[in-house]
Amino acid sequence: AILHLGGDVALGPAGARGDALELALDRGIVRLDGAFGEGRAGGMAGELSIAATVDTLSPGLRALFPKVADDALEALSFRTDASIWTDGLRIVLDAPADGERRVMVTGEVGFADASFAPGIELRHIDGTIDFALATVGGRAAGTLGFGLGQLEFLGRRATDVAGVLAFDGGTGLVRLEELEASMYGGRIAGRGSFDPGDGWQVHVACANVGFGRLVAAGGAQPKGATHPA
């Protein structure tokens, strides 16, 4: 259920505008500011700014995401049952009556206790994602920058994780670039790619990582898990 808590909505011949429109949605608060009206060739155009703090990324809330953002998160198998928030996610729509619709999504989203699955499952992730995406030919194009305070994989833990995911709208490929993290007293760096037909390939290099601590941590992983090469 959606409950209107405050703000104004104006409807008229020129379109619709929302000012400080505040809604209670899925155990959280969402604030919307923006306007939509007639665009090119009799279509629709507009811009929306979103500020939100919610307790969980429910299917109902995720259904409100622009497709370009949802497709990018789905490529990572992004999930969280914990808090998610943003102070200024910006959505720009240009949808002519005839021709290709373009949607741009920019801004930062924070989250807690999330999981990704880029080839292996990454769990207990706290951090932020910085969207700079647009649709090209119906596919996501642009980048997702990420800064993660921590994550766990195969029983091991990394901190201060940062990198960029670059989406190619022409081919559907995703590149992992500039991956860096701290791990057991050392640093790791990596790169990778995702092909919709072949899945993920990730290459990681380590420097000064405490090997004994790395192996010992892996011994605590669940039965049936596989050690990395």
C-alpha positions as a Markdown table, in Angstrom:
| # | Residue | x | y | z |
|---|---|---|---|---|
| 1 | Ala | 0.0 | 0.0 | 0.0 |
| 2 | Ile | 1.1 | 3.6 | -0.7 |
| 3 | Leu | 0.1 | 6.4 | 1.7 |
| 4 | His | 0.4 | 10.0 | 0.8 |
| 5 | Leu | 2.1 | 11.9 | 3.7 |
| 6 | Gly | 2.6 | 15.4 | 2.2 |
| 7 | Gly | 3.6 | 17.5 | -0.8 |
| 8 | Asp | 1.7 | 18.8 | -3.8 |
| 9 | Val | 0.7 | 17.3 | -7.2 |
| 10 | Ala | -0.4 | 19.6 | -10.0 |
| 11 | Leu | -2.1 | 18.3 | -13.2 |
| 12 | Gly | -2.9 | 20.5 | -16.2 |
| 13 | Pro | -2.8 | 20.7 | -20.0 |
| 14 | Ala | 1.0 | 21.1 | -20.0 |
| 15 | Gly | 1.5 | 17.9 | -17.9 |
| 16 | Ala | 2.1 | 16.9 | -14.3 |
| 17 | Arg | 4.3 | 18.3 | -11.6 |
| 18 | Gly | 5.1 | 17.0 | -8.1 |
| 19 | Asp | 6.7 | 19.2 | -5.4 |
| 20 | Ala | 8.0 | 17.5 | -2.2 |
| 21 | Leu | 5.6 | 14.6 | -2.7 |
| 22 | Glu | 6.2 | 12.3 | 0.2 |
| 23 | Leu | 4.9 | 8.8 | 0.3 |
| 24 | Ala | 5.0 | 5.9 | 2.7 |
| 25 | Leu | 5.9 | 2.8 | 0.8 |
| 26 | Asp | 7.1 | -0.7 | 1.8 |
| 27 | Arg | 8.2 | 0.2 | 5.4 |
| 28 | Gly | 9.9 | 3.4 | 4.3 |
| 29 | Ile | 9.6 | 7.0 | 3.0 |
| 30 | Val | 10.0 | 8.1 | -0.6 |
| 31 | Arg | 10.1 | 11.8 | -1.6 |
| 32 | Leu | 9.5 | 12.8 | -5.3 |
| 33 | Asp | 10.2 | 16.1 | -7.0 |
| 34 | Gly | 9.8 | 16.6 | -10.8 |
| 35 | Ala | 7.6 | 17.2 | -13.8 |
| 36 | Phe | 6.5 | 15.5 | -17.0 |
| 37 | Gly | 4.9 | 17.0 | -20.0 |
| 38 | Glu | 4.7 | 16.9 | -23.8 |
| 39 | Gly | 8.0 | 16.1 | -25.5 |
| 40 | Arg | 9.3 | 15.6 | -29.0 |
| 41 | Ala | 6.8 | 14.6 | -31.7 |
| 42 | Gly | 3.9 | 14.6 | -29.3 |
| 43 | Gly | 5.6 | 12.2 | -26.9 |
| 44 | Met | 6.5 | 12.6 | -23.2 |
| 45 | Ala | 9.5 | 14.1 | -21.6 |
| 46 | Gly | 10.4 | 14.9 | -18.0 |
| 47 | Glu | 12.6 | 14.6 | -15.0 |
| 48 | Leu | 12.2 | 13.1 | -11.5 |
| 49 | Ser | 14.4 | 13.4 | -8.4 |
| 50 | Ile | 14.0 | 10.7 | -5.7 |
| 51 | Ala | 15.1 | 10.7 | -2.1 |
| 52 | Ala | 14.2 | 7.6 | -0.1 |
| 53 | Thr | 14.9 | 5.5 | 2.9 |
| 54 | Val | 13.3 | 2.1 | 3.0 |
| 55 | Asp | 13.8 | -1.0 | 5.1 |
| 56 | Thr | 14.1 | -3.5 | 2.3 |
| 57 | Leu | 14.2 | -3.6 | -1.5 |
| 58 | Ser | 10.9 | -5.4 | -2.0 |
| 59 | Pro | 9.6 | -6.7 | -5.4 |
| 60 | Gly | 7.0 | -3.9 | -5.2 |
| 61 | Leu | 9.6 | -1.2 | -4.8 |
| 62 | Arg | 11.9 | -2.7 | -7.4 |
| 63 | Ala | 9.0 | -2.6 | -9.9 |
| 64 | Leu | 9.2 | 1.2 | -9.7 |
| 65 | Phe | 12.8 | 1.3 | -10.9 |
| 66 | Pro | 13.4 | 2.4 | -14.5 |
| 67 | Lys | 14.1 | -0.6 | -16.6 |
| 68 | Val | 17.7 | 0.5 | -17.4 |
| 69 | Ala | 18.5 | 0.5 | -13.7 |
| 70 | Asp | 16.7 | -2.8 | -12.9 |
| 71 | Asp | 18.4 | -4.5 | -15.9 |
| 72 | Ala | 21.8 | -3.4 | -14.5 |
| 73 | Leu | 21.0 | -4.7 | -11.0 |
| 74 | Glu | 19.7 | -8.0 | -12.4 |
| 75 | Ala | 22.9 | -8.5 | -14.4 |
| 76 | Leu | 24.6 | -8.6 | -11.0 |
| 77 | Ser | 21.9 | -10.7 | -9.3 |
| 78 | Phe | 21.6 | -7.8 | -6.7 |
| 79 | Arg | 19.5 | -8.6 | -3.7 |
| 80 | Thr | 19.0 | -7.1 | -0.2 |
| 81 | Asp | 16.5 | -7.6 | 2.6 |
| 82 | Ala | 18.0 | -4.8 | 4.6 |
| 83 | Ser | 18.0 | -1.0 | 4.3 |
| 84 | Ile | 18.4 | 1.0 | 1.1 |
| 85 | Trp | 18.5 | 4.7 | 0.7 |
| 86 | Thr | 19.2 | 7.6 | -1.7 |
| 87 | Asp | 19.4 | 11.4 | -1.3 |
| 88 | Gly | 19.1 | 12.3 | -5.0 |
| 89 | Leu | 18.5 | 9.7 | -7.6 |
| 90 | Arg | 17.7 | 11.5 | -10.9 |
| 91 | Ile | 15.6 | 10.0 | -13.7 |
| 92 | Val | 15.3 | 11.8 | -17.1 |
| 93 | Leu | 12.8 | 10.5 | -19.6 |
| 94 | Asp | 12.6 | 11.4 | -23.3 |
| 95 | Ala | 9.9 | 9.3 | -25.0 |
| 96 | Pro | 8.9 | 10.6 | -28.5 |
| 97 | Ala | 5.7 | 9.3 | -30.0 |
| 98 | Asp | 7.7 | 7.7 | -32.8 |
| 99 | Gly | 11.3 | 6.6 | -32.3 |
| 100 | Glu | 13.5 | 5.3 | -29.5 |
| 101 | Arg | 12.7 | 6.1 | -25.9 |
| 102 | Arg | 15.7 | 7.2 | -23.8 |
| 103 | Val | 15.9 | 7.0 | -20.0 |
| 104 | Met | 18.9 | 8.3 | -18.0 |
| 105 | Val | 19.5 | 7.4 | -14.4 |
| 106 | Thr | 22.2 | 9.2 | -12.3 |
| 107 | Gly | 22.9 | 9.4 | -8.6 |
| 108 | Glu | 24.0 | 7.3 | -5.7 |
| 109 | Val | 22.1 | 4.6 | -3.8 |
| 110 | Gly | 23.3 | 3.1 | -0.5 |
| 111 | Phe | 22.5 | -0.3 | 0.9 |
| 112 | Ala | 23.2 | -2.7 | 3.7 |
| 113 | Asp | 23.7 | -6.5 | 3.9 |
| 114 | Ala | 23.3 | -7.0 | 0.1 |
| 115 | Ser | 24.4 | -9.8 | -2.2 |
| 116 | Phe | 25.8 | -9.9 | -5.7 |
| 117 | Ala | 26.6 | -12.9 | -7.9 |
| 118 | Pro | 29.3 | -11.9 | -10.5 |
| 119 | Gly | 30.4 | -15.5 | -11.1 |
| 120 | Ile | 30.6 | -16.3 | -7.3 |
| 121 | Glu | 28.3 | -15.2 | -4.6 |
| 122 | Leu | 29.3 | -12.1 | -2.7 |
| 123 | Arg | 27.5 | -11.6 | 0.6 |
| 124 | His | 27.0 | -9.2 | 3.5 |
| 125 | Ile | 27.9 | -6.2 | 1.4 |
| 126 | Asp | 27.5 | -2.7 | 2.8 |
| 127 | Gly | 28.2 | 0.3 | 0.5 |
| 128 | Thr | 27.0 | 2.5 | -2.3 |
| 129 | Ile | 26.3 | 2.3 | -6.1 |
| 130 | Asp | 26.7 | 5.4 | -8.3 |
| 131 | Phe | 24.5 | 5.2 | -11.3 |
| 132 | Ala | 25.4 | 6.9 | -14.6 |
| 133 | Leu | 23.3 | 4.9 | -17.0 |
| 134 | Ala | 21.1 | 5.4 | -20.1 |
| 135 | Thr | 19.3 | 3.2 | -22.5 |
| 136 | Val | 20.8 | 2.6 | -25.9 |
| 137 | Gly | 18.8 | 0.4 | -28.3 |
| 138 | Gly | 16.8 | -0.8 | -25.3 |
| 139 | Arg | 19.9 | -1.9 | -23.4 |
| 140 | Ala | 21.7 | -0.3 | -20.4 |
| 141 | Ala | 24.8 | 1.7 | -21.4 |
| 142 | Gly | 27.1 | 3.7 | -19.1 |
| 143 | Thr | 28.6 | 2.9 | -15.7 |
| 144 | Leu | 27.9 | 1.8 | -12.2 |
| 145 | Gly | 30.6 | 2.8 | -9.8 |
| 146 | Phe | 30.7 | 1.1 | -6.4 |
| 147 | Gly | 32.3 | 1.7 | -3.1 |
| 148 | Leu | 31.8 | -1.2 | -0.6 |
| 149 | Gly | 32.8 | -1.1 | 3.0 |
| 150 | Gln | 32.9 | -4.9 | 3.2 |
| 151 | Leu | 31.9 | -8.1 | 1.5 |
| 152 | Glu | 32.3 | -11.8 | 2.0 |
| 153 | Phe | 32.9 | -14.6 | -0.5 |
| 154 | Leu | 33.7 | -18.3 | 0.0 |
| 155 | Gly | 34.1 | -17.6 | 3.7 |
| 156 | Arg | 36.6 | -14.8 | 3.2 |
| 157 | Arg | 36.2 | -11.1 | 3.8 |
| 158 | Ala | 37.4 | -8.0 | 1.9 |
| 159 | Thr | 37.1 | -4.4 | 2.9 |
| 160 | Asp | 37.3 | -1.0 | 1.2 |
| 161 | Val | 36.2 | -2.5 | -2.1 |
| 162 | Ala | 35.9 | -0.1 | -5.1 |
| 163 | Gly | 35.5 | -0.4 | -8.8 |
| 164 | Val | 33.5 | 0.4 | -11.9 |
| 165 | Leu | 31.1 | -1.7 | -14.0 |
| 166 | Ala | 30.9 | -0.5 | -17.6 |
| 167 | Phe | 27.8 | -1.5 | -19.6 |
| 168 | Asp | 28.0 | -1.7 | -23.4 |
| 169 | Gly | 24.6 | -1.0 | -24.9 |
| 170 | Gly | 25.5 | -2.3 | -28.3 |
| 171 | Thr | 26.7 | -5.8 | -27.3 |
| 172 | Gly | 25.2 | -6.3 | -23.9 |
| 173 | Leu | 28.7 | -7.0 | -22.5 |
| 174 | Val | 29.6 | -5.7 | -19.0 |
| 175 | Arg | 33.2 | -5.0 | -18.0 |
| 176 | Leu | 34.6 | -4.9 | -14.5 |
| 177 | Glu | 37.2 | -2.2 | -14.3 |
| 178 | Glu | 39.5 | -0.6 | -11.6 |
| 179 | Leu | 38.7 | -3.2 | -9.0 |
| 180 | Glu | 40.6 | -2.6 | -5.7 |
| 181 | Ala | 40.2 | -3.9 | -2.2 |
| 182 | Ser | 42.0 | -4.6 | 1.1 |
| 183 | Met | 42.2 | -8.2 | 2.3 |
| 184 | Tyr | 44.1 | -9.8 | 5.2 |
| 185 | Gly | 46.8 | -7.2 | 5.4 |
| 186 | Gly | 47.3 | -6.8 | 1.7 |
| 187 | Arg | 45.7 | -5.4 | -1.5 |
| 188 | Ile | 43.9 | -7.0 | -4.4 |
| 189 | Ala | 43.3 | -5.7 | -7.9 |
| 190 | Gly | 41.2 | -7.1 | -10.6 |
| 191 | Arg | 39.2 | -6.9 | -13.8 |
| 192 | Gly | 36.6 | -9.0 | -15.5 |
| 193 | Ser | 33.8 | -9.2 | -18.0 |
| 194 | Phe | 30.2 | -10.6 | -18.3 |
| 195 | Asp | 28.8 | -12.0 | -21.5 |
| 196 | Pro | 25.1 | -12.9 | -21.5 |
| 197 | Gly | 26.0 | -16.1 | -23.2 |
| 198 | Asp | 29.1 | -17.2 | -21.3 |
| 199 | Gly | 28.6 | -15.6 | -17.8 |
| 200 | Trp | 31.3 | -13.9 | -15.8 |
| 201 | Gln | 35.1 | -14.1 | -16.1 |
| 202 | Val | 37.1 | -12.4 | -13.4 |
| 203 | His | 40.9 | -12.1 | -13.0 |
| 204 | Val | 42.4 | -11.0 | -9.6 |
| 205 | Ala | 46.0 | -10.2 | -8.6 |
| 206 | Cys | 47.1 | -10.1 | -4.9 |
| 207 | Ala | 49.9 | -8.2 | -3.1 |
| 208 | Asn | 51.1 | -8.8 | 0.5 |
| 209 | Val | 47.9 | -10.7 | 1.4 |
| 210 | Gly | 48.3 | -12.9 | 4.5 |
| 211 | Phe | 48.2 | -16.3 | 3.0 |
| 212 | Gly | 47.8 | -18.2 | 6.3 |
| 213 | Arg | 44.8 | -16.0 | 7.3 |
| 214 | Leu | 43.3 | -16.4 | 3.8 |
| 215 | Val | 43.5 | -20.2 | 3.9 |
| 216 | Ala | 42.3 | -20.4 | 7.5 |
| 217 | Ala | 39.3 | -18.2 | 6.6 |
| 218 | Gly | 38.4 | -20.5 | 3.7 |
| 219 | Gly | 38.3 | -23.4 | 6.1 |
| 220 | Ala | 35.3 | -21.9 | 7.8 |
| 221 | Gln | 33.1 | -21.9 | 4.6 |
| 222 | Pro | 30.0 | -24.0 | 4.4 |
| 223 | Lys | 30.3 | -27.7 | 3.5 |
| 224 | Gly | 30.4 | -28.3 | -0.3 |
| 225 | Ala | 31.8 | -24.9 | -1.1 |
| 226 | Thr | 34.8 | -24.8 | -3.5 |
| 227 | His | 38.1 | -23.0 | -2.8 |
| 228 | Pro | 39.1 | -20.5 | -5.4 |
| 229 | Ala | 42.0 | -21.3 | -7.7 |
